[in-house]
Structure formats: structure tokens, C-alpha cells
PDB file of C-alpha atoms in Angstrom:
ATOM      1  CA  MET M  76       0.000   0.000   0.000  1.00 45.00           C
ATOM      2  CA  LYS M  77       1.421   3.367  -0.987  1.00 37.00           C
ATOM      3  CA  ARG M  78       1.656   5.415   2.193  1.00 36.00           C
ATOM      4  CA  PHE M  79      -2.041   5.761   3.072  1.00 37.00           C
ATOM      5  CA  THR M  80      -3.347   4.605  -0.319  1.00 38.00           C
ATOM      6  CA  ARG M  81      -4.112   0.889  -0.293  1.00 41.00           C
ATOM      7  CA  LEU M  82      -6.279   1.409  -3.386  1.00 37.00           C
ATOM      8  CA  ALA M  83      -2.987   1.725  -5.247  1.00 36.00           C
ATOM      9  CA  ALA M  84      -3.188  -2.037  -5.448  1.00 38.00           C
ATOM     10  CA  LEU M  85      -5.778  -1.976  -8.230  1.00 37.00           C
ATOM     11  CA  PRO M  86      -6.386  -0.140 -11.484  1.00 34.00           C
ATOM     12  CA  ALA M  87      -7.339   3.488 -10.956  1.00 30.00           C
ATOM     13  CA  ALA M  88     -10.830   3.177 -12.466  1.00 30.00           C
ATOM     14  CA  ALA M  89     -11.669   0.255 -10.213  1.00 35.00           C
ATOM     15  CA  ALA M  90     -10.295   2.103  -7.192  1.00 36.00           C
ATOM     16  CA  ILE M  91     -12.557   5.061  -7.842  1.00 29.00           C
ATOM     17  CA  ALA M  92     -15.557   2.773  -8.298  1.00 34.00           C
ATOM     18  CA  LEU M  93     -14.931   1.149  -4.925  1.00 37.00           C
ATOM     19  CA  LEU M  94     -14.831   4.350  -2.912  1.00 35.00           C
ATOM     20  CA  PRO M  95     -18.028   4.574  -0.841  1.00 36.00           C
ATOM     21  CA  THR M  96     -19.899   7.809  -0.357  1.00 32.00           C
ATOM     22  CA  THR M  97     -20.769   7.234   3.287  1.00 35.00           C
ATOM     23  CA  ALA M  98     -19.309   5.271   6.170  1.00 37.00           C
ATOM     24  CA  SER M  99     -21.182   2.546   7.993  1.00 38.00           C
ATOM     25  CA  ALA M 100     -20.489   1.366  11.512  1.00 41.00           C
ATOM     26  CA  ASP M 101     -21.716  -1.767  13.200  1.00 44.00           C
ATOM     27  CA  VAL M 102     -21.694  -2.644  16.893  1.00 49.00           C
ATOM     28  CA  GLY M 103     -20.683  -5.754  18.752  1.00 85.00           C
ATOM     29  CA  TYR M 104     -16.899  -5.733  18.266  1.00 96.00           C
ATOM     30  CA  PRO M 105     -14.496  -5.097  21.146  1.00 96.00           C
ATOM     31  CA  ASP M 106     -12.642  -1.799  21.076  1.00 97.00           C
ATOM     32  CA  PRO M 107      -8.877  -1.917  20.576  1.00 98.00           C
ATOM     33  CA  LEU M 108      -6.420  -1.534  23.440  1.00 98.00           C
ATOM     34  CA  PRO M 109      -6.261   2.097  24.652  1.00 98.00           C
ATOM     35  CA  LEU M 110      -3.025   3.663  23.380  1.00 98.00           C
ATOM     36  CA  THR M 111      -1.026   6.830  23.977  1.00 98.00           C
ATOM     37  CA  GLY M 112       1.807   8.532  22.141  1.00 98.00           C
ATOM     38  CA  GLN M 113       2.446   8.057  18.421  1.00 98.00           C
ATOM     39  CA  GLN M 114      -0.553   6.045  17.218  1.00 97.00           C
ATOM     40  CA  ILE M 115      -0.646   7.044  13.533  1.00 97.00           C
ATOM     41  CA  ILE M 116       0.154   3.959  11.475  1.00 97.00           C
ATOM     42  CA  HIS M 117      -0.788   1.907   8.429  1.00 97.00           C
ATOM     43  CA  ASP M 118      -0.324  -1.835   7.779  1.00 98.00           C
ATOM     44  CA  PRO M 119       1.385  -2.527  11.115  1.00 98.00           C
ATOM     45  CA  THR M 120       3.632  -5.491  11.856  1.00 98.00           C
ATOM     46  CA  VAL M 121       4.503  -5.796  15.555  1.00 98.00           C
ATOM     47  CA  HIS M 122       7.112  -7.899  17.361  1.00 98.00           C
ATOM     48  CA  GLN M 123       8.665  -8.052  20.822  1.00 98.00           C
ATOM     49  CA  LEU M 124      12.428  -7.734  20.469  1.00 98.00           C
ATOM     50  CA  SER M 125      15.065  -9.522  22.505  1.00 97.00           C
ATOM     51  CA  ASN M 126      15.686  -6.308  24.486  1.00 97.00           C
ATOM     52  CA  GLY M 127      12.073  -6.423  25.705  1.00 97.00           C
ATOM     53  CA  GLN M 128      10.851  -3.523  23.594  1.00 98.00           C
ATOM     54  CA  TYR M 129       8.009  -3.816  21.126  1.00 98.00           C
ATOM     55  CA  VAL M 130       8.594  -2.495  17.634  1.00 98.00           C
ATOM     56  CA  ALA M 131       5.958  -1.744  14.999  1.00 98.00           C
ATOM     57  CA  TYR M 132       6.944  -1.211  11.378  1.00 98.00           C
ATOM     58  CA  SER M 133       4.461   0.179   8.897  1.00 98.00           C
ATOM     59  CA  THR M 134       3.760   1.734   5.527  1.00 96.00           C
ATOM     60  CA  GLY M 135       4.879   5.361   5.350  1.00 90.00           C
ATOM     61  CA  GLY M 136       8.353   6.826   4.990  1.00 90.00           C
ATOM     62  CA  ILE M 137      11.086   4.222   4.517  1.00 96.00           C
ATOM     63  CA  LEU M 138       9.032   1.776   6.582  1.00 98.00           C
ATOM     64  CA  GLY M 139       8.135   3.873   9.607  1.00 97.00           C
ATOM     65  CA  ALA M 140       9.055   2.524  13.055  1.00 98.00           C
ATOM     66  CA  ARG M 141       7.371   2.890  16.458  1.00 98.00           C
ATOM     67  CA  LEU M 142       8.705   1.628  19.803  1.00 98.00           C
ATOM     68  CA  SER M 143       6.954   0.744  23.056  1.00 98.00           C
ATOM     69  CA  THR M 144       7.860  -0.901  26.343  1.00 98.00           C
ATOM     70  CA  ASP M 145       4.314  -1.935  27.275  1.00 98.00           C
ATOM     71  CA  LEU M 146       2.174  -2.065  24.071  1.00 98.00           C
ATOM     72  CA  HIS M 147       0.260   0.982  25.368  1.00 98.00           C
ATOM     73  CA  ASP M 148       2.535   3.992  24.853  1.00 98.00           C
ATOM     74  CA  TRP M 149       4.303   4.329  21.492  1.00 98.00           C
ATOM     75  CA  THR M 150       7.060   6.670  20.324  1.00 98.00           C
ATOM     76  CA  ASP M 151       8.265   7.521  16.833  1.00 98.00           C
ATOM     77  CA  ALA M 152      11.597   5.797  16.097  1.00 98.00           C
ATOM     78  CA  GLY M 153      12.302   6.952  12.551  1.00 97.00           C
ATOM     79  CA  ASN M 154      12.463   4.435   9.702  1.00 98.00           C
ATOM     80  CA  ALA M 155      13.703   0.910   9.168  1.00 98.00           C
ATOM     81  CA  PHE M 156      16.157   2.128   6.523  1.00 97.00           C
ATOM     82  CA  THR M 157      18.197   5.312   6.467  1.00 95.00           C
ATOM     83  CA  THR M 158      18.224   5.410   2.646  1.00 96.00           C
ATOM     84  CA  PRO M 159      16.241   3.435   0.049  1.00 97.00           C
ATOM     85  CA  PRO M 160      18.052   0.523  -1.634  1.00 97.00           C
ATOM     86  CA  SER M 161      18.650   1.458  -5.280  1.00 97.00           C
ATOM     87  CA  TRP M 162      16.594  -1.420  -6.700  1.00 98.00           C
ATOM     88  CA  TRP M 163      13.403   0.027  -5.192  1.00 98.00           C
ATOM     89  CA  TYR M 164      13.350   2.634  -7.959  1.00 97.00           C
ATOM     90  CA  ASP M 165      12.759  -0.124 -10.525  1.00 96.00           C
ATOM     91  CA  TYR M 166       9.303  -0.569  -8.997  1.00 97.00           C
ATOM     92  CA  SER M 167       8.495   2.829  -7.507  1.00 95.00           C
ATOM     93  CA  SER M 168       9.634   6.228  -8.757  1.00 93.00           C
ATOM     94  CA  THR M 169       9.451   7.486  -5.179  1.00 93.00           C
ATOM     95  CA  ALA M 170      11.085   4.382  -3.624  1.00 94.00           C
ATOM     96  CA  ASP M 171       8.115   4.065  -1.312  1.00 91.00           C
ATOM     97  CA  PRO M 172       7.807   0.640   0.419  1.00 96.00           C
ATOM     98  CA  TRP M 173       4.550  -0.762   1.773  1.00 95.00           C
ATOM     99  CA  ALA M 174       3.088  -3.315   4.142  1.00 97.00           C
ATOM    100  CA  PRO M 175       6.057  -4.851   6.011  1.00 98.00           C
ATOM    101  CA  ASP M 176       6.168  -8.213   7.797  1.00 98.00           C
ATOM    102  CA  LEU M 177       8.561  -8.791  10.719  1.00 98.00           C
ATOM    103  CA  SER M 178       9.644 -12.180  12.090  1.00 98.00           C
ATOM    104  CA  TYR M 179      12.553 -13.841  13.910  1.00 98.00           C
ATOM    105  CA  ARG M 180      14.379 -17.051  13.042  1.00 97.00           C
ATOM    106  CA  ASP M 181      17.878 -18.496  12.967  1.00 96.00           C
ATOM    107  CA  GLY M 182      19.272 -15.792  15.227  1.00 97.00           C
ATOM    108  CA  ARG M 183      18.154 -12.883  13.026  1.00 98.00           C
ATOM    109  CA  TYR M 184      15.153 -10.651  12.504  1.00 98.00           C
ATOM    110  CA  TRP M 185      13.689 -10.788   9.015  1.00 98.00           C
ATOM    111  CA  LEU M 186      11.786  -7.916   7.449  1.00 98.00           C
ATOM    112  CA  TYR M 187       9.757  -8.428   4.268  1.00 98.00           C
ATOM    113  CA  TYR M 188       8.132  -5.504   2.492  1.00 98.00           C
ATOM    114  CA  ALA M 189       6.586  -4.565  -0.853  1.00 98.00           C
ATOM    115  CA  VAL M 190       7.639  -2.002  -3.468  1.00 98.00           C
ATOM    116  CA  SER M 191       5.155  -1.063  -6.191  1.00 96.00           C
ATOM    117  CA  SER M 192       3.259   1.818  -7.770  1.00 90.00           C
ATOM    118  CA  TRP M 193      -0.349   2.862  -8.199  1.00 80.00           C
ATOM    119  CA  GLY M 194      -2.489   0.581 -10.336  1.00 86.00           C
ATOM    120  CA  THR M 195       0.152  -1.930 -11.461  1.00 94.00           C
ATOM    121  CA  ASN M 196       1.274  -5.429 -10.538  1.00 96.00           C
ATOM    122  CA  HIS M 197       4.830  -4.650 -11.613  1.00 97.00           C
ATOM    123  CA  SER M 198       5.730  -5.244  -7.979  1.00 98.00           C
ATOM    124  CA  ALA M 199       8.346  -6.818  -5.773  1.00 98.00           C
ATOM    125  CA  ILE M 200       8.713  -8.102  -2.238  1.00 98.00           C
ATOM    126  CA  GLY M 201      12.091  -7.390  -0.671  1.00 98.00           C
ATOM    127  CA  VAL M 202      13.822  -8.983   2.312  1.00 98.00           C
ATOM    128  CA  ALA M 203      16.229  -7.558   4.887  1.00 98.00           C
ATOM    129  CA  THR M 204      17.831  -8.882   8.062  1.00 98.00           C
ATOM    130  CA  SER M 205      18.976  -7.345  11.345  1.00 98.00           C
ATOM    131  CA  PRO M 206      20.681  -8.634  14.503  1.00 98.00           C
ATOM    132  CA  THR M 207      18.436  -6.499  16.743  1.00 98.00           C
ATOM    133  CA  GLY M 208      15.294  -5.658  14.757  1.00 98.00           C
ATOM    134  CA  LEU M 209      15.724  -1.973  15.552  1.00 98.00           C
ATOM    135  CA  PRO M 210      15.388   0.787  12.933  1.00 98.00           C
ATOM    136  CA  GLY M 211      18.636   1.707  11.194  1.00 97.00           C
ATOM    137  CA  THR M 212      20.177  -1.761  11.652  1.00 98.00           C
ATOM    138  CA  TRP M 213      18.757  -3.483   8.571  1.00 98.00           C
ATOM    139  CA  THR M 214      20.798  -5.035   5.765  1.00 98.00           C
ATOM    140  CA  ASP M 215      18.803  -5.349   2.560  1.00 98.00           C
ATOM    141  CA  HIS M 216      19.143  -8.534   0.479  1.00 98.00           C
ATOM    142  CA  GLY M 217      17.130  -7.519  -2.569  1.00 98.00           C
ATOM    143  CA  LYS M 218      14.058  -9.129  -4.054  1.00 98.00           C
ATOM    144  CA  ALA M 219      12.514 -12.212  -2.464  1.00 98.00           C
ATOM    145  CA  PHE M 220       9.761 -12.475  -5.083  1.00 98.00           C
ATOM    146  CA  SER M 221       8.297 -10.306  -7.832  1.00 98.00           C
ATOM    147  CA  SER M 222       5.399 -10.055 -10.260  1.00 97.00           C
ATOM    148  CA  GLU M 223       5.003  -8.567 -13.704  1.00 96.00           C
ATOM    149  CA  LYS M 224       2.091  -7.269 -15.751  1.00 96.00           C
ATOM    150  CA  THR M 225       1.803 -10.664 -17.437  1.00 96.00           C
ATOM    151  CA  ASP M 226       1.126 -12.366 -14.085  1.00 96.00           C
ATOM    152  CA  THR M 227      -2.316 -12.870 -12.580  1.00 95.00           C
ATOM    153  CA  TRP M 228      -1.139 -11.963  -9.075  1.00 97.00           C
ATOM    154  CA  ASN M 229       0.437  -8.971  -7.366  1.00 98.00           C
ATOM    155  CA  ALA M 230       3.600  -9.365  -5.268  1.00 98.00           C
ATOM    156  CA  ILE M 231       2.768  -7.086  -2.344  1.00 97.00           C
ATOM    157  CA  ASP M 232       1.585  -7.530   1.266  1.00 98.00           C
ATOM    158  CA  PRO M 233       3.942 -10.316   2.404  1.00 98.00           C
ATOM    159  CA  ALA M 234       3.150 -12.549   5.401  1.00 98.00           C
ATOM    160  CA  VAL M 235       5.695 -15.219   6.353  1.00 98.00           C
ATOM    161  CA  ILE M 236       4.942 -18.380   8.342  1.00 98.00           C
ATOM    162  CA  ARG M 237       6.783 -21.604   9.149  1.00 97.00           C
ATOM    163  CA  ALA M 238       4.758 -24.771   8.688  1.00 97.00           C
ATOM    164  CA  GLY M 239       5.713 -28.435   8.503  1.00 92.00           C
ATOM    165  CA  GLY M 240       9.407 -27.641   8.710  1.00 95.00           C
ATOM    166  CA  ARG M 241       9.175 -25.348   5.676  1.00 98.00           C
ATOM    167  CA  LEU M 242       8.976 -21.601   5.182  1.00 98.00           C
ATOM    168  CA  TRP M 243       6.076 -19.991   3.328  1.00 98.00           C
ATOM    169  CA  MET M 244       5.046 -16.513   2.274  1.00 98.00           C
ATOM    170  CA  ALA M 245       1.461 -15.457   1.617  1.00 98.00           C
ATOM    171  CA  PHE M 246       1.052 -12.324  -0.477  1.00 98.00           C
ATOM    172  CA  GLY M 247      -1.336 -10.594  -2.861  1.00 98.00           C
ATOM    173  CA  SER M 248      -3.664  -7.701  -3.456  1.00 96.00           C
ATOM    174  CA  TYR M 249      -6.511  -7.573  -5.976  1.00 94.00           C
ATOM    175  CA  TRP M 250      -5.272  -9.327  -9.198  1.00 95.00           C
ATOM    176  CA  THR M 251      -7.069 -12.568  -8.143  1.00 95.00           C
ATOM    177  CA  GLY M 252      -6.373 -12.152  -4.437  1.00 97.00           C
ATOM    178  CA  ILE M 253      -4.162 -14.015  -1.983  1.00 98.00           C
ATOM    179  CA  ARG M 254      -1.369 -16.313  -3.128  1.00 98.00           C
ATOM    180  CA  MET M 255       1.495 -18.235  -1.477  1.00 98.00           C
ATOM    181  CA  VAL M 256       5.008 -19.386  -2.375  1.00 98.00           C
ATOM    182  CA  GLU M 257       7.624 -21.422  -0.542  1.00 98.00           C
ATOM    183  CA  LEU M 258      10.766 -19.639   0.629  1.00 98.00           C
ATOM    184  CA  ASP M 259      14.315 -20.925   0.928  1.00 98.00           C
ATOM    185  CA  PRO M 260      15.036 -20.606   4.674  1.00 97.00           C
ATOM    186  CA  GLY M 261      18.697 -19.873   3.998  1.00 97.00           C
ATOM    187  CA  THR M 262      18.249 -16.953   1.634  1.00 98.00           C
ATOM    188  CA  GLY M 263      14.756 -15.957   2.694  1.00 98.00           C
ATOM    189  CA  LYS M 264      13.821 -15.754  -0.993  1.00 98.00           C
ATOM    190  CA  ALA M 265      11.325 -17.722  -3.069  1.00 98.00           C
ATOM    191  CA  VAL M 266      12.433 -21.218  -4.009  1.00 98.00           C
ATOM    192  CA  PRO M 267      13.343 -21.083  -7.731  1.00 96.00           C
ATOM    193  CA  GLY M 268      10.419 -22.374  -9.775  1.00 95.00           C
ATOM    194  CA  ALA M 269       8.199 -22.636  -6.690  1.00 95.00           C
ATOM    195  CA  GLU M 270       4.507 -23.280  -7.264  1.00 97.00           C
ATOM    196  CA  VAL M 271       2.307 -20.241  -6.662  1.00 98.00           C
ATOM    197  CA  HIS M 272      -0.596 -21.508  -4.572  1.00 98.00           C
ATOM    198  CA  HIS M 273      -3.971 -19.740  -4.594  1.00 98.00           C
ATOM    199  CA  LEU M 274      -5.577 -19.158  -1.180  1.00 98.00           C
ATOM    200  CA  ALA M 275      -8.406 -16.630  -1.491  1.00 98.00           C
ATOM    201  CA  THR M 276     -10.210 -14.473  -4.024  1.00 98.00           C
ATOM    202  CA  ARG M 277     -13.637 -13.041  -4.831  1.00 96.00           C
ATOM    203  CA  PRO M 278     -15.992 -13.886  -7.687  1.00 94.00           C
ATOM    204  CA  ASP M 279     -15.814 -10.532  -9.479  1.00 92.00           C
ATOM    205  CA  ALA M 280     -13.146  -8.047 -10.551  1.00 90.00           C
ATOM    206  CA  PRO M 281     -11.317  -6.216  -9.069  1.00 92.00           C
ATOM    207  CA  TYR M 282     -11.080  -9.097  -6.543  1.00 94.00           C
ATOM    208  CA  ALA M 283     -10.860  -6.755  -3.554  1.00 95.00           C
ATOM    209  CA  VAL M 284      -9.010  -8.962  -1.085  1.00 97.00           C
ATOM    210  CA  GLU M 285      -5.470  -8.375   0.204  1.00 97.00           C
ATOM    211  CA  GLY M 286      -3.255  -8.084   3.267  1.00 97.00           C
ATOM    212  CA  ALA M 287      -3.026 -11.720   4.380  1.00 98.00           C
ATOM    213  CA  ALA M 288      -1.997 -12.871   7.848  1.00 98.00           C
ATOM    214  CA  ILE M 289      -1.829 -16.544   8.868  1.00 98.00           C
ATOM    215  CA  VAL M 290      -2.020 -17.922  12.411  1.00 98.00           C
ATOM    216  CA  HIS M 291      -1.482 -21.567  13.390  1.00 98.00           C
ATOM    217  CA  HIS M 292      -3.630 -22.871  16.242  1.00 97.00           C
ATOM    218  CA  GLY M 293      -4.345 -26.498  17.047  1.00 97.00           C
ATOM    219  CA  ARG M 294      -5.096 -28.492  13.910  1.00 97.00           C
ATOM    220  CA  TYR M 295      -5.666 -25.464  11.708  1.00 98.00           C
ATOM    221  CA  TYR M 296      -4.063 -22.586   9.898  1.00 98.00           C
ATOM    222  CA  TYR M 297      -6.247 -19.478   9.955  1.00 98.00           C
ATOM    223  CA  LEU M 298      -6.102 -17.048   7.052  1.00 98.00           C
ATOM    224  CA  PHE M 299      -7.079 -13.465   7.862  1.00 98.00           C
ATOM    225  CA  ALA M 300      -7.499 -11.086   4.920  1.00 98.00           C
ATOM    226  CA  SER M 301      -8.652  -7.513   4.339  1.00 98.00           C
ATOM    227  CA  TYR M 302     -11.666  -7.041   2.065  1.00 98.00           C
ATOM    228  CA  ASP M 303     -13.091  -4.002   0.236  1.00 96.00           C
ATOM    229  CA  ALA M 304     -11.750  -0.438   0.115  1.00 93.00           C
ATOM    230  CA  CYS M 305      -8.993   0.980   2.283  1.00 94.00           C
ATOM    231  CA  CYS M 306      -7.534   4.430   2.647  1.00 93.00           C
ATOM    232  CA  ALA M 307     -10.554   6.707   2.320  1.00 95.00           C
ATOM    233  CA  GLY M 308     -10.603   7.879   5.922  1.00 97.00           C
ATOM    234  CA  VAL M 309     -14.067   7.620   7.469  1.00 97.00           C
ATOM    235  CA  ASN M 310     -15.422   6.458   4.098  1.00 97.00           C
ATOM    236  CA  SER M 311     -13.248   3.332   4.107  1.00 97.00           C
ATOM    237  CA  THR M 312     -15.096   0.024   3.880  1.00 97.00           C
ATOM    238  CA  TYR M 313     -12.165  -2.195   4.866  1.00 98.00           C
ATOM    239  CA  LYS M 314     -12.989  -5.217   7.015  1.00 98.00           C
ATOM    240  CA  ILE M 315     -11.231  -8.420   8.065  1.00 98.00           C
ATOM    241  CA  ARG M 316     -12.483 -11.893   7.160  1.00 98.00           C
ATOM    242  CA  VAL M 317     -11.111 -15.295   8.173  1.00 98.00           C
ATOM    243  CA  GLY M 318     -11.133 -18.916   7.046  1.00 98.00           C
ATOM    244  CA  ARG M 319      -9.176 -22.009   8.042  1.00 98.00           C
ATOM    245  CA  SER M 320      -7.426 -25.050   6.606  1.00 98.00           C
ATOM    246  CA  THR M 321      -5.553 -28.074   7.910  1.00 98.00           C
ATOM    247  CA  SER M 322      -2.825 -27.274   5.352  1.00 98.00           C
ATOM    248  CA  VAL M 323      -0.980 -23.967   5.147  1.00 98.00           C
ATOM    249  CA  THR M 324      -1.435 -23.967   1.360  1.00 98.00           C
ATOM    250  CA  GLY M 325      -5.197 -24.481   1.640  1.00 98.00           C
ATOM    251  CA  PRO M 326      -7.930 -24.944   0.730  1.00 98.00           C
ATOM    252  CA  TYR M 327      -9.305 -22.420   3.233  1.00 98.00           C
ATOM    253  CA  THR M 328     -13.008 -22.407   4.096  1.00 98.00           C
ATOM    254  CA  ASP M 329     -15.205 -20.388   6.420  1.00 98.00           C
ATOM    255  CA  SER M 330     -17.441 -21.733   9.194  1.00 98.00           C
ATOM    256  CA  THR M 331     -20.198 -22.560   6.684  1.00 98.00           C
ATOM    257  CA  GLY M 332     -17.774 -24.564   4.529  1.00 98.00           C
ATOM    258  CA  LYS M 333     -17.665 -21.965   1.747  1.00 98.00           C
ATOM    259  CA  PRO M 334     -14.187 -21.849   0.143  1.00 98.00           C
ATOM    260  CA  MET M 335     -12.260 -18.607   0.340  1.00 98.00           C
ATOM    261  CA  LEU M 336     -11.431 -19.205  -3.318  1.00 98.00           C
ATOM    262  CA  GLU M 337     -15.150 -18.680  -3.978  1.00 97.00           C
ATOM    263  CA  GLY M 338     -15.530 -15.497  -1.952  1.00 97.00           C
ATOM    264  CA  GLY M 339     -15.975 -17.188   1.433  1.00 98.00           C
ATOM    265  CA  GLY M 340     -14.646 -15.913   4.741  1.00 98.00           C
ATOM    266  CA  ASP M 341     -16.317 -15.235   8.072  1.00 98.00           C
ATOM    267  CA  LEU M 342     -16.605 -11.551   8.928  1.00 98.00           C
ATOM    268  CA  PHE M 343     -14.167 -11.093  11.805  1.00 98.00           C
ATOM    269  CA  LEU M 344     -13.789  -7.352  12.358  1.00 98.00           C
ATOM    270  CA  ALA M 345     -15.613  -4.441  10.745  1.00 97.00           C
ATOM    271  CA  SER M 346     -16.352  -0.783  11.452  1.00 97.00           C
ATOM    272  CA  HIS M 347     -17.873  -0.020  14.843  1.00 96.00           C
ATOM    273  CA  GLY M 348     -18.273   3.254  16.647  1.00 96.00           C
ATOM    274  CA  ARG M 349     -15.276   5.520  16.004  1.00 97.00           C
ATOM    275  CA  TYR M 350     -13.189   2.624  14.601  1.00 98.00           C
ATOM    276  CA  ILE M 351     -13.757   2.717  10.854  1.00 98.00           C
ATOM    277  CA  GLY M 352     -12.340   0.405   8.174  1.00 98.00           C
ATOM    278  CA  PRO M 353     -10.113  -1.951  10.183  1.00 98.00           C
ATOM    279  CA  GLY M 354      -7.598  -3.939   8.132  1.00 98.00           C
ATOM    280  CA  GLY M 355      -3.970  -4.251   7.066  1.00 98.00           C
ATOM    281  CA  GLU M 356      -3.668  -6.817   9.836  1.00 98.00           C
ATOM    282  CA  SER M 357      -0.851  -8.953  11.196  1.00 98.00           C
ATOM    283  CA  ALA M 358      -0.494 -11.266  14.189  1.00 98.00           C
ATOM    284  CA  PHE M 359       2.195 -11.587  16.837  1.00 98.00           C
ATOM    285  CA  ARG M 360       2.661 -13.570  20.028  1.00 97.00           C
ATOM    286  CA  THR M 361       4.098 -12.383  23.337  1.00 96.00           C
ATOM    287  CA  HIS M 362       3.961 -13.729  26.897  1.00 95.00           C
ATOM    288  CA  GLY M 363       1.733 -16.599  25.784  1.00 95.00           C
ATOM    289  CA  THR M 364      -0.849 -14.328  24.162  1.00 97.00           C
ATOM    290  CA  THR M 365      -1.566 -13.885  20.459  1.00 98.00           C
ATOM    291  CA  TRP M 366      -2.434 -10.368  19.336  1.00 98.00           C
ATOM    292  CA  LEU M 367      -3.943  -8.961  16.164  1.00 98.00           C
ATOM    293  CA  ALA M 368      -2.459  -5.654  14.998  1.00 98.00           C
ATOM    294  CA  TYR M 369      -4.266  -3.577  12.375  1.00 98.00           C
ATOM    295  CA  HIS M 370      -5.019  -0.024  11.383  1.00 98.00           C
ATOM    296  CA  TYR M 371      -8.358   1.755  11.561  1.00 98.00           C
ATOM    297  CA  TYR M 372      -9.592   5.266  10.763  1.00 98.00           C
ATOM    298  CA  ASP M 373     -10.585   7.315  13.786  1.00 98.00           C
ATOM    299  CA  ALA M 374     -13.954   8.945  13.159  1.00 98.00           C
ATOM    300  CA  ASP M 375     -13.362  11.163  16.191  1.00 98.00           C
ATOM    301  CA  ASP M 376     -10.088  12.455  14.714  1.00 98.00           C
ATOM    302  CA  ASN M 377     -10.965  13.341  11.111  1.00 97.00           C
ATOM    303  CA  GLY M 378     -10.332   9.783   9.874  1.00 98.00           C
ATOM    304  CA  THR M 379      -6.690   9.648  10.990  1.00 98.00           C
ATOM    305  CA  PRO M 380      -5.252   6.123  10.559  1.00 98.00           C
ATOM    306  CA  LYS M 381      -4.281   4.612  13.914  1.00 98.00           C
ATOM    307  CA  LEU M 382      -2.924   1.421  15.445  1.00 98.00           C
ATOM    308  CA  GLY M 383      -5.420  -1.146  16.691  1.00 98.00           C
ATOM    309  CA  LEU M 384      -4.402  -3.976  19.014  1.00 98.00           C
ATOM    310  CA  ASN M 385      -6.681  -6.758  20.275  1.00 98.00           C
ATOM    311  CA  GLN M 386      -5.980 -10.097  21.906  1.00 98.00           C
ATOM    312  CA  LEU M 387      -6.994 -13.203  19.970  1.00 97.00           C
ATOM    313  CA  GLY M 388      -8.956 -15.907  21.747  1.00 97.00           C
ATOM    314  CA  TRP M 389     -10.527 -19.137  20.559  1.00 97.00           C
ATOM    315  CA  ARG M 390     -14.021 -20.589  20.667  1.00 96.00           C
ATOM    316  CA  SER M 391     -14.878 -23.937  19.091  1.00 95.00           C
ATOM    317  CA  ASP M 392     -11.658 -23.800  17.042  1.00 96.00           C
ATOM    318  CA  TRP M 393     -12.477 -20.371  15.617  1.00 98.00           C
ATOM    319  CA  PRO M 394     -10.749 -17.104  16.540  1.00 97.00           C
ATOM    320  CA  VAL M 395     -12.503 -14.405  18.539  1.00 97.00           C
ATOM    321  CA  LEU M 396     -11.349 -10.913  19.480  1.00 97.00           C
ATOM    322  CA  LYS M 397     -11.009  -9.799  23.071  1.00 96.00           C
TER     323      LYS M 397
END
């Protein structure tokens, strides 16, 4: 997503058609954790670092960074990178990265992110590593995966998960929805010639589903995805849906058995009260608790995008928000 413009993921005409004229808000969802400090954010990925601090990276700037000691109060910590890697300009004239994903394995922090431009799937997902996970300490390793205009998918919005002793990356926005490829755990890049699995889409163009996050719990993998239109402030219609599968590569179905490849997905979080258009989600685990991080548009603050944090619980093998 380009800064605060997730609709950059689809052709301009389709983006305009999706913009609603009024906002709608439902009730019945729990409010996010009360926060203080620097709350403005988009597409957050959150992780607790080895020094005990929490870091959140996001779209905006050269992957904007926020730090917290308690998940409640957040401070601005600059950007992940001090200068853009030169290859970013092949995919974005402004070298503007989107939608990062942060994880830890093999003694290093791994940061995946997307570089693209408005209305094109000439896109790439990059990968960087750091010994600490802190902003300014990242070494970029170039492209992990890319897409071209001849492809039927869009290489943005990465989400990495380990499953069955292998490393996988979900990705995708519009252009037939959510996809997945296997990564080489050594390089962190897509396995050469890897199959591109299809996880979720919608029946009609522009296939408005993106921003995958996958959580493993019990027998199942749970696929969370953002549906509809982001980035229009209080007029955003973003919402989060979820399905599950016993295999990380799918097929994913909702609680009625409808496949996510046929437009299925249980509605998990939508607008309510001041919290408009939640989406751009990711999941992280700390102190035995799994959290969902996302952005929403604050109707009480002129539609400013802010960080939402809720605990994930489970009921009858389906996730619930606390």
C-alpha cells in the first residue's frame, strides 16, 4: 500500500468505483487496546524484540518505526532504513515501500516488504535482516519475489509463516487475491520455480481482497485477509475476514464450509463506533498471548489512521477478538 493509499493495489478506475460515499459502523466488536503517544500507522507489523521492547513497522516513509515498552505507549523511532536501496526505484519512482512483515528465526530478525506503484502489478517483495530488529540496523538482500504485468497476481503484502518444517510466504492484493510461495530458509527468498498456490479471491473483478496474515492454532491454519476499500478515511469500507485449513497452502473455508477461493470468509472485524475500516492486519505472540495488529480510521479524529491492538482468543476452534 502506498503510504495511506491501499487502493494503489488496483487499477485506478476500479479504485474510484470502490470508494463509498458514506461510512457505515456496526456494533458488537471489542474496542482496541487504549493507546497513547504516536498512534498514527498503516499496515502494522509488531514484534517483541530480545531487548524487551516492542517495535511496529508500517507503511509510510522508509518503513516507519514505532517503539513501546508496554504495548500501550508508542514513540516515533524513525524508519527501518536510512536510505532506500537502489533497486526500489525499478518498482516505484518514489522508492516508497509498503506493508512490512517482521519475524525472527535463525538468530536474526527478518523484514519483508513490498515495493510497487499505483495501479500496477509490476511489484516486488524485498527482504532484509537485522541482529536487533531496531530501525537503522537493517541489511537489505534484494528481491525475495516479484510479479510482472503478465502475471495474474500482485507481489505485495507479504506474510511469512513456518509450517511443517518449511517456510512460506502469503502475499497478494486484488489481481485474483491471496497467493502463497515457498521460501528458501537460507536466503529468505522464493524457491526457484516454486509453485504459486492460490488461497483466497472473490468472484468478481477487481477481486478486492489483500493483506493476508496466517495464524497456526491447534489443527488449523487461519487465514485473515482484508476485504473491500482501504484508505478513504471515514469512508473506508475495509474489514477483516477469516477462514481455516488443515494445510498452510489451503484450501481455506469459512465456518459454513464456503471456500475462500469462492468469496468465502467469516466476517471477523468491521467498522464499529469511532473505529472505521479496520484492516492491514498482522499477528504476533508475546507472553503466551496472540495479538492482532491492524489499522483503523478514527472517526473522532478526522479519519486519521491509527494502530489497533486486540488479543486473539478461541471458541470452538475459531478465533474471537477480546
